[in-house]
JSON list of C-alpha atoms in Angstrom, two decimals:
[
{"chain": "A", "resi": 1, "resn": "ASP", "atom": "CA", "xyz": [-28.21, -65.63, 72.97]},
{"chain": "A", "resi": 2, "resn": "ALA", "atom": "CA", "xyz": [-24.75, -66.79, 74.52]},
{"chain": "A", "resi": 3, "resn": "GLY", "atom": "CA", "xyz": [-24.75, -65.31, 78.33]},
{"chain": "A", "resi": 4, "resn": "VAL", "atom": "CA", "xyz": [-21.08, -64.54, 79.96]},
{"chain": "A", "resi": 5, "resn": "ILE", "atom": "CA", "xyz": [-18.72, -67.89, 79.25]},
{"chain": "A", "resi": 6, "resn": "GLN", "atom": "CA", "xyz": [-16.53, -68.63, 81.92]},
{"chain": "A", "resi": 7, "resn": "SER", "atom": "CA", "xyz": [-13.43, -71.40, 81.58]},
{"chain": "A", "resi": 8, "resn": "PRO", "atom": "CA", "xyz": [-12.28, -73.59, 83.09]},
{"chain": "A", "resi": 9, "resn": "ARG", "atom": "CA", "xyz": [-15.55, -74.54, 85.04]},
{"chain": "A", "resi": 10, "resn": "HIS", "atom": "CA", "xyz": [-13.69, -76.91, 87.54]},
{"chain": "A", "resi": 11, "resn": "GLU", "atom": "CA", "xyz": [-9.86, -76.46, 88.12]},
{"chain": "A", "resi": 12, "resn": "VAL", "atom": "CA", "xyz": [-7.76, -78.35, 90.96]},
{"chain": "A", "resi": 13, "resn": "THR", "atom": "CA", "xyz": [-4.05, -77.13, 91.28]},
{"chain": "A", "resi": 14, "resn": "GLU", "atom": "CA", "xyz": [-1.24, -77.45, 93.47]},
{"chain": "A", "resi": 15, "resn": "MET", "atom": "CA", "xyz": [-0.29, -74.72, 95.94]},
{"chain": "A", "resi": 16, "resn": "GLY", "atom": "CA", "xyz": [2.23, -72.59, 93.97]},
{"chain": "A", "resi": 17, "resn": "GLN", "atom": "CA", "xyz": [0.99, -73.10, 90.29]},
{"chain": "A", "resi": 18, "resn": "GLU", "atom": "CA", "xyz": [-0.47, -70.28, 88.01]},
{"chain": "A", "resi": 19, "resn": "VAL", "atom": "CA", "xyz": [-3.91, -70.16, 87.58]},
{"chain": "A", "resi": 20, "resn": "THR", "atom": "CA", "xyz": [-5.87, -68.26, 84.66]},
{"chain": "A", "resi": 21, "resn": "LEU", "atom": "CA", "xyz": [-9.24, -68.27, 84.48]},
{"chain": "A", "resi": 22, "resn": "ARG", "atom": "CA", "xyz": [-10.72, -67.05, 81.42]},
{"chain": "A", "resi": 23, "resn": "CYS", "atom": "CA", "xyz": [-14.22, -64.96, 80.55]},
{"chain": "A", "resi": 24, "resn": "LYS", "atom": "CA", "xyz": [-15.90, -64.09, 77.24]},
{"chain": "A", "resi": 25, "resn": "PRO", "atom": "CA", "xyz": [-18.61, -61.42, 78.23]},
{"chain": "A", "resi": 26, "resn": "ILE", "atom": "CA", "xyz": [-22.15, -60.95, 76.48]},
{"chain": "A", "resi": 27, "resn": "SER", "atom": "CA", "xyz": [-21.39, -59.01, 73.18]},
{"chain": "A", "resi": 28, "resn": "GLY", "atom": "CA", "xyz": [-22.20, -55.33, 73.25]},
{"chain": "A", "resi": 29, "resn": "HIS", "atom": "CA", "xyz": [-21.72, -55.19, 77.12]},
{"chain": "A", "resi": 30, "resn": "ASN", "atom": "CA", "xyz": [-18.72, -52.58, 77.80]},
{"chain": "A", "resi": 31, "resn": "SER", "atom": "CA", "xyz": [-18.72, -53.39, 81.63]},
{"chain": "A", "resi": 32, "resn": "LEU", "atom": "CA", "xyz": [-16.91, -56.52, 82.86]},
{"chain": "A", "resi": 33, "resn": "PHE", "atom": "CA", "xyz": [-16.49, -57.81, 86.22]},
{"chain": "A", "resi": 34, "resn": "TRP", "atom": "CA", "xyz": [-14.51, -60.33, 88.28]},
{"chain": "A", "resi": 35, "resn": "TYR", "atom": "CA", "xyz": [-16.11, -61.43, 91.60]},
{"chain": "A", "resi": 36, "resn": "ARG", "atom": "CA", "xyz": [-15.15, -64.12, 94.06]},
{"chain": "A", "resi": 37, "resn": "GLN", "atom": "CA", "xyz": [-17.50, -66.01, 96.57]},
{"chain": "A", "resi": 38, "resn": "THR", "atom": "CA", "xyz": [-16.68, -68.11, 99.62]},
{"chain": "A", "resi": 39, "resn": "MET", "atom": "CA", "xyz": [-18.58, -69.47, 102.60]},
{"chain": "A", "resi": 40, "resn": "MET", "atom": "CA", "xyz": [-16.63, -66.67, 104.59]},
{"chain": "A", "resi": 41, "resn": "ARG", "atom": "CA", "xyz": [-16.88, -63.68, 102.69]},
{"chain": "A", "resi": 42, "resn": "GLY", "atom": "CA", "xyz": [-19.65, -64.05, 100.41]},
{"chain": "A", "resi": 43, "resn": "LEU", "atom": "CA", "xyz": [-19.64, -62.32, 96.89]},
{"chain": "A", "resi": 44, "resn": "GLU", "atom": "CA", "xyz": [-16.68, -60.22, 96.65]},
{"chain": "A", "resi": 45, "resn": "LEU", "atom": "CA", "xyz": [-16.04, -57.87, 93.85]},
{"chain": "A", "resi": 46, "resn": "LEU", "atom": "CA", "xyz": [-12.41, -58.05, 92.79]},
{"chain": "A", "resi": 47, "resn": "ILE", "atom": "CA", "xyz": [-12.07, -55.93, 89.93]},
{"chain": "A", "resi": 48, "resn": "TYR", "atom": "CA", "xyz": [-14.21, -54.20, 87.04]},
{"chain": "A", "resi": 49, "resn": "PHE", "atom": "CA", "xyz": [-13.40, -52.80, 83.78]},
{"chain": "A", "resi": 50, "resn": "ASN", "atom": "CA", "xyz": [-15.21, -50.13, 81.78]},
{"chain": "A", "resi": 51, "resn": "ASN", "atom": "CA", "xyz": [-14.01, -49.96, 77.97]},
{"chain": "A", "resi": 52, "resn": "ASN", "atom": "CA", "xyz": [-11.67, -52.76, 78.51]},
{"chain": "A", "resi": 53, "resn": "VAL", "atom": "CA", "xyz": [-9.77, -50.29, 80.94]},
{"chain": "A", "resi": 54, "resn": "PRO", "atom": "CA", "xyz": [-9.33, -51.38, 84.95]},
{"chain": "A", "resi": 55, "resn": "ILE", "atom": "CA", "xyz": [-11.57, -48.86, 86.61]},
{"chain": "A", "resi": 56, "resn": "ASP", "atom": "CA", "xyz": [-11.58, -50.01, 90.21]},
{"chain": "A", "resi": 57, "resn": "ASP", "atom": "CA", "xyz": [-8.93, -52.78, 91.52]},
{"chain": "A", "resi": 58, "resn": "SER", "atom": "CA", "xyz": [-9.35, -52.05, 95.11]},
{"chain": "A", "resi": 59, "resn": "GLY", "atom": "CA", "xyz": [-10.95, -55.59, 95.96]},
{"chain": "A", "resi": 60, "resn": "MET", "atom": "CA", "xyz": [-7.97, -57.37, 94.17]},
{"chain": "A", "resi": 61, "resn": "PRO", "atom": "CA", "xyz": [-6.72, -59.13, 97.68]},
{"chain": "A", "resi": 62, "resn": "GLU", "atom": "CA", "xyz": [-2.96, -59.32, 96.65]},
{"chain": "A", "resi": 63, "resn": "ASP", "atom": "CA", "xyz": [-0.12, -58.67, 94.32]},
{"chain": "A", "resi": 64, "resn": "ARG", "atom": "CA", "xyz": [-0.40, -62.18, 93.11]},
{"chain": "A", "resi": 65, "resn": "PHE", "atom": "CA", "xyz": [-3.89, -61.73, 91.74]},
{"chain": "A", "resi": 66, "resn": "SER", "atom": "CA", "xyz": [-3.94, -59.80, 88.11]},
{"chain": "A", "resi": 67, "resn": "ALA", "atom": "CA", "xyz": [-6.47, -59.24, 85.59]},
{"chain": "A", "resi": 68, "resn": "LYS", "atom": "CA", "xyz": [-6.31, -58.07, 81.95]},
{"chain": "A", "resi": 69, "resn": "MET", "atom": "CA", "xyz": [-8.74, -57.04, 79.40]},
{"chain": "A", "resi": 70, "resn": "PRO", "atom": "CA", "xyz": [-6.94, -56.91, 75.80]},
{"chain": "A", "resi": 71, "resn": "ASN", "atom": "CA", "xyz": [-10.22, -56.66, 73.82]},
{"chain": "A", "resi": 72, "resn": "ALA", "atom": "CA", "xyz": [-13.94, -56.41, 74.57]},
{"chain": "A", "resi": 73, "resn": "SER", "atom": "CA", "xyz": [-14.37, -59.70, 74.16]},
{"chain": "A", "resi": 74, "resn": "PHE", "atom": "CA", "xyz": [-11.86, -61.37, 76.54]},
{"chain": "A", "resi": 75, "resn": "SER", "atom": "CA", "xyz": [-10.82, -60.92, 80.04]},
{"chain": "A", "resi": 76, "resn": "THR", "atom": "CA", "xyz": [-8.33, -62.82, 82.50]},
{"chain": "A", "resi": 77, "resn": "LEU", "atom": "CA", "xyz": [-7.76, -63.59, 86.13]},
{"chain": "A", "resi": 78, "resn": "LYS", "atom": "CA", "xyz": [-4.58, -64.67, 87.02]},
{"chain": "A", "resi": 79, "resn": "ILE", "atom": "CA", "xyz": [-3.15, -66.11, 90.36]},
{"chain": "A", "resi": 80, "resn": "GLN", "atom": "CA", "xyz": [0.43, -66.41, 90.73]},
{"chain": "A", "resi": 81, "resn": "PRO", "atom": "CA", "xyz": [1.49, -68.25, 92.75]},
{"chain": "A", "resi": 82, "resn": "SER", "atom": "CA", "xyz": [-1.67, -69.77, 93.96]},
{"chain": "A", "resi": 83, "resn": "GLU", "atom": "CA", "xyz": [-2.56, -70.83, 97.57]},
{"chain": "A", "resi": 84, "resn": "PRO", "atom": "CA", "xyz": [-4.81, -72.99, 99.56]},
{"chain": "A", "resi": 85, "resn": "ARG", "atom": "CA", "xyz": [-6.92, -70.00, 100.56]},
{"chain": "A", "resi": 86, "resn": "ASP", "atom": "CA", "xyz": [-7.81, -68.72, 97.14]},
{"chain": "A", "resi": 87, "resn": "SER", "atom": "CA", "xyz": [-9.99, -71.79, 96.96]},
{"chain": "A", "resi": 88, "resn": "ALA", "atom": "CA", "xyz": [-13.37, -70.22, 95.63]},
{"chain": "A", "resi": 89, "resn": "VAL", "atom": "CA", "xyz": [-16.00, -69.82, 92.93]},
{"chain": "A", "resi": 90, "resn": "TYR", "atom": "CA", "xyz": [-14.67, -66.95, 90.71]},
{"chain": "A", "resi": 91, "resn": "PHE", "atom": "CA", "xyz": [-17.56, -65.58, 88.84]},
{"chain": "A", "resi": 92, "resn": "CYS", "atom": "CA", "xyz": [-17.28, -63.12, 85.81]},
{"chain": "A", "resi": 93, "resn": "ALA", "atom": "CA", "xyz": [-20.14, -60.88, 85.06]},
{"chain": "A", "resi": 94, "resn": "SER", "atom": "CA", "xyz": [-21.16, -57.84, 82.29]},
{"chain": "A", "resi": 95, "resn": "SER", "atom": "CA", "xyz": [-23.25, -55.37, 81.76]},
{"chain": "A", "resi": 96, "resn": "LEU", "atom": "CA", "xyz": [-23.92, -52.22, 79.77]},
{"chain": "A", "resi": 97, "resn": "THR", "atom": "CA", "xyz": [-22.16, -49.34, 81.57]},
{"chain": "A", "resi": 98, "resn": "ALA", "atom": "CA", "xyz": [-24.72, -47.22, 82.63]},
{"chain": "A", "resi": 99, "resn": "SER", "atom": "CA", "xyz": [-25.80, -47.02, 86.44]},
{"chain": "A", "resi": 100, "resn": "GLY", "atom": "CA", "xyz": [-29.02, -49.17, 86.61]},
{"chain": "A", "resi": 101, "resn": "ASN", "atom": "CA", "xyz": [-28.02, -51.62, 84.15]},
{"chain": "A", "resi": 102, "resn": "THR", "atom": "CA", "xyz": [-28.34, -55.26, 85.50]},
{"chain": "A", "resi": 103, "resn": "ILE", "atom": "CA", "xyz": [-25.26, -57.37, 85.18]},
{"chain": "A", "resi": 104, "resn": "TYR", "atom": "CA", "xyz": [-25.28, -60.94, 84.09]},
{"chain": "A", "resi": 105, "resn": "PHE", "atom": "CA", "xyz": [-23.31, -63.51, 85.46]},
{"chain": "A", "resi": 106, "resn": "GLY", "atom": "CA", "xyz": [-21.43, -66.61, 84.13]},
{"chain": "A", "resi": 107, "resn": "GLU", "atom": "CA", "xyz": [-21.43, -69.77, 85.92]},
{"chain": "A", "resi": 108, "resn": "GLY", "atom": "CA", "xyz": [-18.33, -69.43, 87.70]},
{"chain": "A", "resi": 109, "resn": "SER", "atom": "CA", "xyz": [-15.27, -71.20, 87.71]},
{"chain": "A", "resi": 110, "resn": "TRP", "atom": "CA", "xyz": [-14.56, -73.59, 90.91]},
{"chain": "A", "resi": 111, "resn": "LEU", "atom": "CA", "xyz": [-10.92, -73.32, 91.86]},
{"chain": "A", "resi": 112, "resn": "THR", "atom": "CA", "xyz": [-9.52, -75.90, 94.52]},
{"chain": "A", "resi": 113, "resn": "VAL", "atom": "CA", "xyz": [-6.07, -75.17, 95.13]},
{"chain": "A", "resi": 114, "resn": "VAL", "atom": "CA", "xyz": [-4.29, -78.08, 97.26]},
{"chain": "B", "resi": 1, "resn": "SER", "atom": "CA", "xyz": [-18.23, -47.68, 102.45]},
{"chain": "B", "resi": 2, "resn": "GLN", "atom": "CA", "xyz": [-21.70, -48.81, 101.50]},
{"chain": "B", "resi": 3, "resn": "GLU", "atom": "CA", "xyz": [-22.92, -52.22, 103.27]},
{"chain": "B", "resi": 4, "resn": "LEU", "atom": "CA", "xyz": [-25.76, -54.44, 102.48]},
{"chain": "B", "resi": 5, "resn": "GLU", "atom": "CA", "xyz": [-27.49, -56.49, 105.41]},
{"chain": "B", "resi": 6, "resn": "GLN", "atom": "CA", "xyz": [-29.61, -59.44, 104.55]},
{"chain": "B", "resi": 7, "resn": "SER", "atom": "CA", "xyz": [-31.90, -61.05, 106.97]},
{"chain": "B", "resi": 8, "resn": "PRO", "atom": "CA", "xyz": [-32.18, -63.84, 107.64]},
{"chain": "B", "resi": 9, "resn": "GLN", "atom": "CA", "xyz": [-28.96, -65.53, 107.00]},
{"chain": "B", "resi": 10, "resn": "SER", "atom": "CA", "xyz": [-31.00, -68.79, 106.52]},
{"chain": "B", "resi": 11, "resn": "LEU", "atom": "CA", "xyz": [-34.61, -69.87, 106.22]},
{"chain": "B", "resi": 12, "resn": "ILE", "atom": "CA", "xyz": [-36.27, -73.16, 106.33]},
{"chain": "B", "resi": 13, "resn": "VAL", "atom": "CA", "xyz": [-39.96, -73.21, 105.54]},
{"chain": "B", "resi": 14, "resn": "GLN", "atom": "CA", "xyz": [-42.74, -75.64, 104.77]},
{"chain": "B", "resi": 15, "resn": "GLU", "atom": "CA", "xyz": [-43.78, -76.10, 101.24]},
{"chain": "B", "resi": 16, "resn": "GLY", "atom": "CA", "xyz": [-46.70, -73.75, 100.26]},
{"chain": "B", "resi": 17, "resn": "LYS", "atom": "CA", "xyz": [-45.92, -71.22, 103.18]},
{"chain": "B", "resi": 18, "resn": "ASN", "atom": "CA", "xyz": [-45.31, -67.52, 102.49]},
{"chain": "B", "resi": 19, "resn": "LEU", "atom": "CA", "xyz": [-41.80, -66.07, 103.36]},
{"chain": "B", "resi": 20, "resn": "THR", "atom": "CA", "xyz": [-40.20, -62.84, 103.42]},
{"chain": "B", "resi": 21, "resn": "ILE", "atom": "CA", "xyz": [-36.36, -61.89, 103.01]},
{"chain": "B", "resi": 22, "resn": "ASN", "atom": "CA", "xyz": [-35.22, -58.50, 103.67]},
{"chain": "B", "resi": 23, "resn": "CYS", "atom": "CA", "xyz": [-32.31, -56.24, 102.74]},
{"chain": "B", "resi": 24, "resn": "THR", "atom": "CA", "xyz": [-30.95, -53.16, 104.51]},
{"chain": "B", "resi": 25, "resn": "SER", "atom": "CA", "xyz": [-28.47, -50.40, 103.29]},
{"chain": "B", "resi": 26, "resn": "SER", "atom": "CA", "xyz": [-26.32, -48.03, 105.34]},
{"chain": "B", "resi": 27, "resn": "LYS", "atom": "CA", "xyz": [-26.93, -45.71, 102.46]},
{"chain": "B", "resi": 28, "resn": "THR", "atom": "CA", "xyz": [-29.31, -44.52, 99.92]},
{"chain": "B", "resi": 29, "resn": "LEU", "atom": "CA", "xyz": [-29.76, -47.07, 97.04]},
{"chain": "B", "resi": 30, "resn": "TYR", "atom": "CA", "xyz": [-29.72, -45.90, 93.70]},
{"chain": "B", "resi": 31, "resn": "GLY", "atom": "CA", "xyz": [-30.26, -49.47, 92.08]},
{"chain": "B", "resi": 32, "resn": "LEU", "atom": "CA", "xyz": [-31.20, -52.62, 94.03]},
{"chain": "B", "resi": 33, "resn": "TYR", "atom": "CA", "xyz": [-31.23, -56.18, 92.67]},
{"chain": "B", "resi": 34, "resn": "TRP", "atom": "CA", "xyz": [-32.23, -59.47, 93.58]},
{"chain": "B", "resi": 35, "resn": "TYR", "atom": "CA", "xyz": [-30.51, -62.56, 92.36]},
{"chain": "B", "resi": 36, "resn": "LYS", "atom": "CA", "xyz": [-31.19, -66.10, 92.88]},
{"chain": "B", "resi": 37, "resn": "GLN", "atom": "CA", "xyz": [-28.04, -69.07, 93.41]},
{"chain": "B", "resi": 38, "resn": "LYS", "atom": "CA", "xyz": [-28.56, -72.58, 93.01]},
{"chain": "B", "resi": 39, "resn": "TYR", "atom": "CA", "xyz": [-25.37, -74.66, 94.52]},
{"chain": "B", "resi": 40, "resn": "GLY", "atom": "CA", "xyz": [-22.68, -74.75, 91.98]},
{"chain": "B", "resi": 41, "resn": "GLU", "atom": "CA", "xyz": [-24.51, -72.41, 89.58]},
{"chain": "B", "resi": 42, "resn": "GLY", "atom": "CA", "xyz": [-24.02, -68.65, 88.77]},
{"chain": "B", "resi": 43, "resn": "LEU", "atom": "CA", "xyz": [-26.12, -66.06, 89.84]},
{"chain": "B", "resi": 44, "resn": "ILE", "atom": "CA", "xyz": [-29.87, -65.65, 88.00]},
{"chain": "B", "resi": 45, "resn": "PHE", "atom": "CA", "xyz": [-30.92, -61.99, 87.85]},
{"chain": "B", "resi": 46, "resn": "LEU", "atom": "CA", "xyz": [-34.60, -61.79, 89.55]},
{"chain": "B", "resi": 47, "resn": "MET", "atom": "CA", "xyz": [-35.65, -57.97, 89.55]},
{"chain": "B", "resi": 48, "resn": "MET", "atom": "CA", "xyz": [-34.17, -54.76, 89.75]},
{"chain": "B", "resi": 49, "resn": "LEU", "atom": "CA", "xyz": [-35.81, -51.62, 91.82]},
{"chain": "B", "resi": 50, "resn": "GLN", "atom": "CA", "xyz": [-34.83, -48.08, 91.25]},
{"chain": "B", "resi": 51, "resn": "LYS", "atom": "CA", "xyz": [-37.52, -45.85, 92.26]},
{"chain": "B", "resi": 52, "resn": "GLY", "atom": "CA", "xyz": [-38.85, -45.21, 96.06]},
{"chain": "B", "resi": 53, "resn": "GLY", "atom": "CA", "xyz": [-41.94, -47.42, 96.62]},
{"chain": "B", "resi": 54, "resn": "GLU", "atom": "CA", "xyz": [-41.32, -49.40, 93.29]},
{"chain": "B", "resi": 55, "resn": "GLU", "atom": "CA", "xyz": [-42.50, -53.05, 93.77]},
{"chain": "B", "resi": 56, "resn": "LYS", "atom": "CA", "xyz": [-42.17, -55.77, 91.09]},
{"chain": "B", "resi": 57, "resn": "SER", "atom": "CA", "xyz": [-43.51, -58.93, 90.86]},
{"chain": "B", "resi": 58, "resn": "HIS", "atom": "CA", "xyz": [-42.62, -62.08, 88.74]},
{"chain": "B", "resi": 59, "resn": "GLU", "atom": "CA", "xyz": [-44.51, -65.38, 89.38]},
{"chain": "B", "resi": 60, "resn": "LYS", "atom": "CA", "xyz": [-44.86, -65.98, 92.74]},
{"chain": "B", "resi": 61, "resn": "ILE", "atom": "CA", "xyz": [-41.94, -63.56, 93.76]},
{"chain": "B", "resi": 62, "resn": "THR", "atom": "CA", "xyz": [-42.23, -59.78, 94.65]},
{"chain": "B", "resi": 63, "resn": "ALA", "atom": "CA", "xyz": [-39.91, -57.32, 95.52]},
{"chain": "B", "resi": 64, "resn": "LYS", "atom": "CA", "xyz": [-40.14, -54.13, 96.99]},
{"chain": "B", "resi": 65, "resn": "LEU", "atom": "CA", "xyz": [-38.09, -50.57, 97.66]},
{"chain": "B", "resi": 66, "resn": "ASP", "atom": "CA", "xyz": [-39.53, -48.55, 100.26]},
{"chain": "B", "resi": 67, "resn": "GLU", "atom": "CA", "xyz": [-39.68, -45.03, 99.65]},
{"chain": "B", "resi": 68, "resn": "LYS", "atom": "CA", "xyz": [-36.61, -43.61, 101.54]},
{"chain": "B", "resi": 69, "resn": "LYS", "atom": "CA", "xyz": [-34.82, -46.26, 99.25]},
{"chain": "B", "resi": 70, "resn": "GLN", "atom": "CA", "xyz": [-32.64, -48.00, 102.18]},
{"chain": "B", "resi": 71, "resn": "GLN", "atom": "CA", "xyz": [-34.43, -51.14, 102.20]},
{"chain": "B", "resi": 72, "resn": "SER", "atom": "CA", "xyz": [-35.92, -53.72, 100.35]},
{"chain": "B", "resi": 73, "resn": "SER", "atom": "CA", "xyz": [-37.84, -57.15, 100.94]},
{"chain": "B", "resi": 74, "resn": "LEU", "atom": "CA", "xyz": [-38.16, -59.93, 98.48]},
{"chain": "B", "resi": 75, "resn": "HIS", "atom": "CA", "xyz": [-41.53, -62.00, 99.19]},
{"chain": "B", "resi": 76, "resn": "ILE", "atom": "CA", "xyz": [-42.62, -65.54, 97.87]},
{"chain": "B", "resi": 77, "resn": "THR", "atom": "CA", "xyz": [-45.80, -66.63, 98.18]},
{"chain": "B", "resi": 78, "resn": "ALA", "atom": "CA", "xyz": [-46.60, -70.37, 98.25]},
{"chain": "B", "resi": 79, "resn": "SER", "atom": "CA", "xyz": [-43.16, -71.55, 98.38]},
{"chain": "B", "resi": 80, "resn": "GLN", "atom": "CA", "xyz": [-42.43, -74.37, 96.27]},
{"chain": "B", "resi": 81, "resn": "PRO", "atom": "CA", "xyz": [-39.10, -76.69, 96.06]},
{"chain": "B", "resi": 82, "resn": "SER", "atom": "CA", "xyz": [-38.17, -74.82, 93.15]},
{"chain": "B", "resi": 83, "resn": "HIS", "atom": "CA", "xyz": [-37.74, -71.62, 95.07]},
{"chain": "B", "resi": 84, "resn": "ALA", "atom": "CA", "xyz": [-34.88, -73.46, 97.36]},
{"chain": "B", "resi": 85, "resn": "GLY", "atom": "CA", "xyz": [-31.39, -71.74, 96.69]},
{"chain": "B", "resi": 86, "resn": "ILE", "atom": "CA", "xyz": [-29.44, -68.76, 98.19]},
{"chain": "B", "resi": 87, "resn": "TYR", "atom": "CA", "xyz": [-30.90, -65.11, 97.37]},
{"chain": "B", "resi": 88, "resn": "LEU", "atom": "CA", "xyz": [-28.69, -62.03, 97.00]},
{"chain": "B", "resi": 89, "resn": "CYS", "atom": "CA", "xyz": [-29.36, -58.67, 97.06]},
{"chain": "B", "resi": 90, "resn": "GLY", "atom": "CA", "xyz": [-26.86, -55.92, 95.17]},
{"chain": "B", "resi": 91, "resn": "ALA", "atom": "CA", "xyz": [-26.57, -52.34, 95.29]},
{"chain": "B", "resi": 92, "resn": "ASP", "atom": "CA", "xyz": [-25.65, -49.88, 92.59]},
{"chain": "B", "resi": 93, "resn": "LYS", "atom": "CA", "xyz": [-22.39, -48.32, 93.73]},
{"chain": "B", "resi": 94, "resn": "ILE", "atom": "CA", "xyz": [-21.71, -45.30, 92.18]},
{"chain": "B", "resi": 95, "resn": "GLY", "atom": "CA", "xyz": [-17.97, -45.09, 90.95]},
{"chain": "B", "resi": 96, "resn": "SER", "atom": "CA", "xyz": [-16.26, -42.37, 88.97]},
{"chain": "B", "resi": 97, "resn": "SER", "atom": "CA", "xyz": [-17.21, -43.32, 85.71]},
{"chain": "B", "resi": 98, "resn": "ALA", "atom": "CA", "xyz": [-18.90, -46.78, 85.92]},
{"chain": "B", "resi": 99, "resn": "SER", "atom": "CA", "xyz": [-21.20, -48.24, 88.54]},
{"chain": "B", "resi": 100, "resn": "LYS", "atom": "CA", "xyz": [-20.39, -51.46, 90.29]},
{"chain": "B", "resi": 101, "resn": "ILE", "atom": "CA", "xyz": [-22.53, -53.56, 92.44]},
{"chain": "B", "resi": 102, "resn": "ILE", "atom": "CA", "xyz": [-21.69, -54.84, 95.66]},
{"chain": "B", "resi": 103, "resn": "PHE", "atom": "CA", "xyz": [-23.79, -57.54, 97.42]},
{"chain": "B", "resi": 104, "resn": "GLY", "atom": "CA", "xyz": [-25.11, -58.67, 100.77]},
{"chain": "B", "resi": 105, "resn": "SER", "atom": "CA", "xyz": [-24.00, -61.95, 102.41]},
{"chain": "B", "resi": 106, "resn": "GLY", "atom": "CA", "xyz": [-27.21, -63.83, 100.92]},
{"chain": "B", "resi": 107, "resn": "THR", "atom": "CA", "xyz": [-30.36, -65.82, 102.44]},
{"chain": "B", "resi": 108, "resn": "ARG", "atom": "CA", "xyz": [-29.99, -69.51, 102.14]},
{"chain": "B", "resi": 109, "resn": "LEU", "atom": "CA", "xyz": [-33.61, -70.62, 101.85]},
{"chain": "B", "resi": 110, "resn": "SER", "atom": "CA", "xyz": [-34.27, -74.36, 102.17]},
{"chain": "B", "resi": 111, "resn": "ILE", "atom": "CA", "xyz": [-38.11, -75.40, 101.40]},
{"chain": "B", "resi": 112, "resn": "ARG", "atom": "CA", "xyz": [-39.30, -78.72, 103.42]},
{"chain": "B", "resi": 113, "resn": "PRO", "atom": "CA", "xyz": [-41.57, -80.83, 101.77]}
]
């Protein structure tokens, strides 16, 4: 069975450029999460969706970050404009909604902003 | 807000030795998850605990949740090089209409041959 699929796996971009990260959740899962991982701050929840609706975006660091989920099988995380401090691994994860359901992670998108 | 603290932050263990990683919450845990991460890879689900006093095992890894549901431990018996990686505990944080999982800072485990 396909797991959570993220793209790109690696991206290097120049400061000021727009970055778009993509995620395909596991089929049938109705919750989707975007996390960011850095050495300094660990794994942080940025935003999560339930049935395609953003539920909590309090973890989104700045207005430069935005996330969308136009349908149940696709989500994007966009950074515009990107800055060097945005360099991190961005993980997408999905689960069934109910509390106590395991969330499954993609392999991450490694972003480097130079 | 709920926070998770993991200890130790890093651990170097001789191959074959046992080890324990702890995860402590400031609030009652509704669900406690253990994940493992290898460098350059995503998080792999290990176990989930929900009930006070619950204990689960998978191969040589055992996780426990205390009766008060505020502390969990992960125990590895007879460690092997394949156990090396970062172990993260995550807690179910109840939201308005869906739950979300927050994570501790992780424990970096190295196995010395």
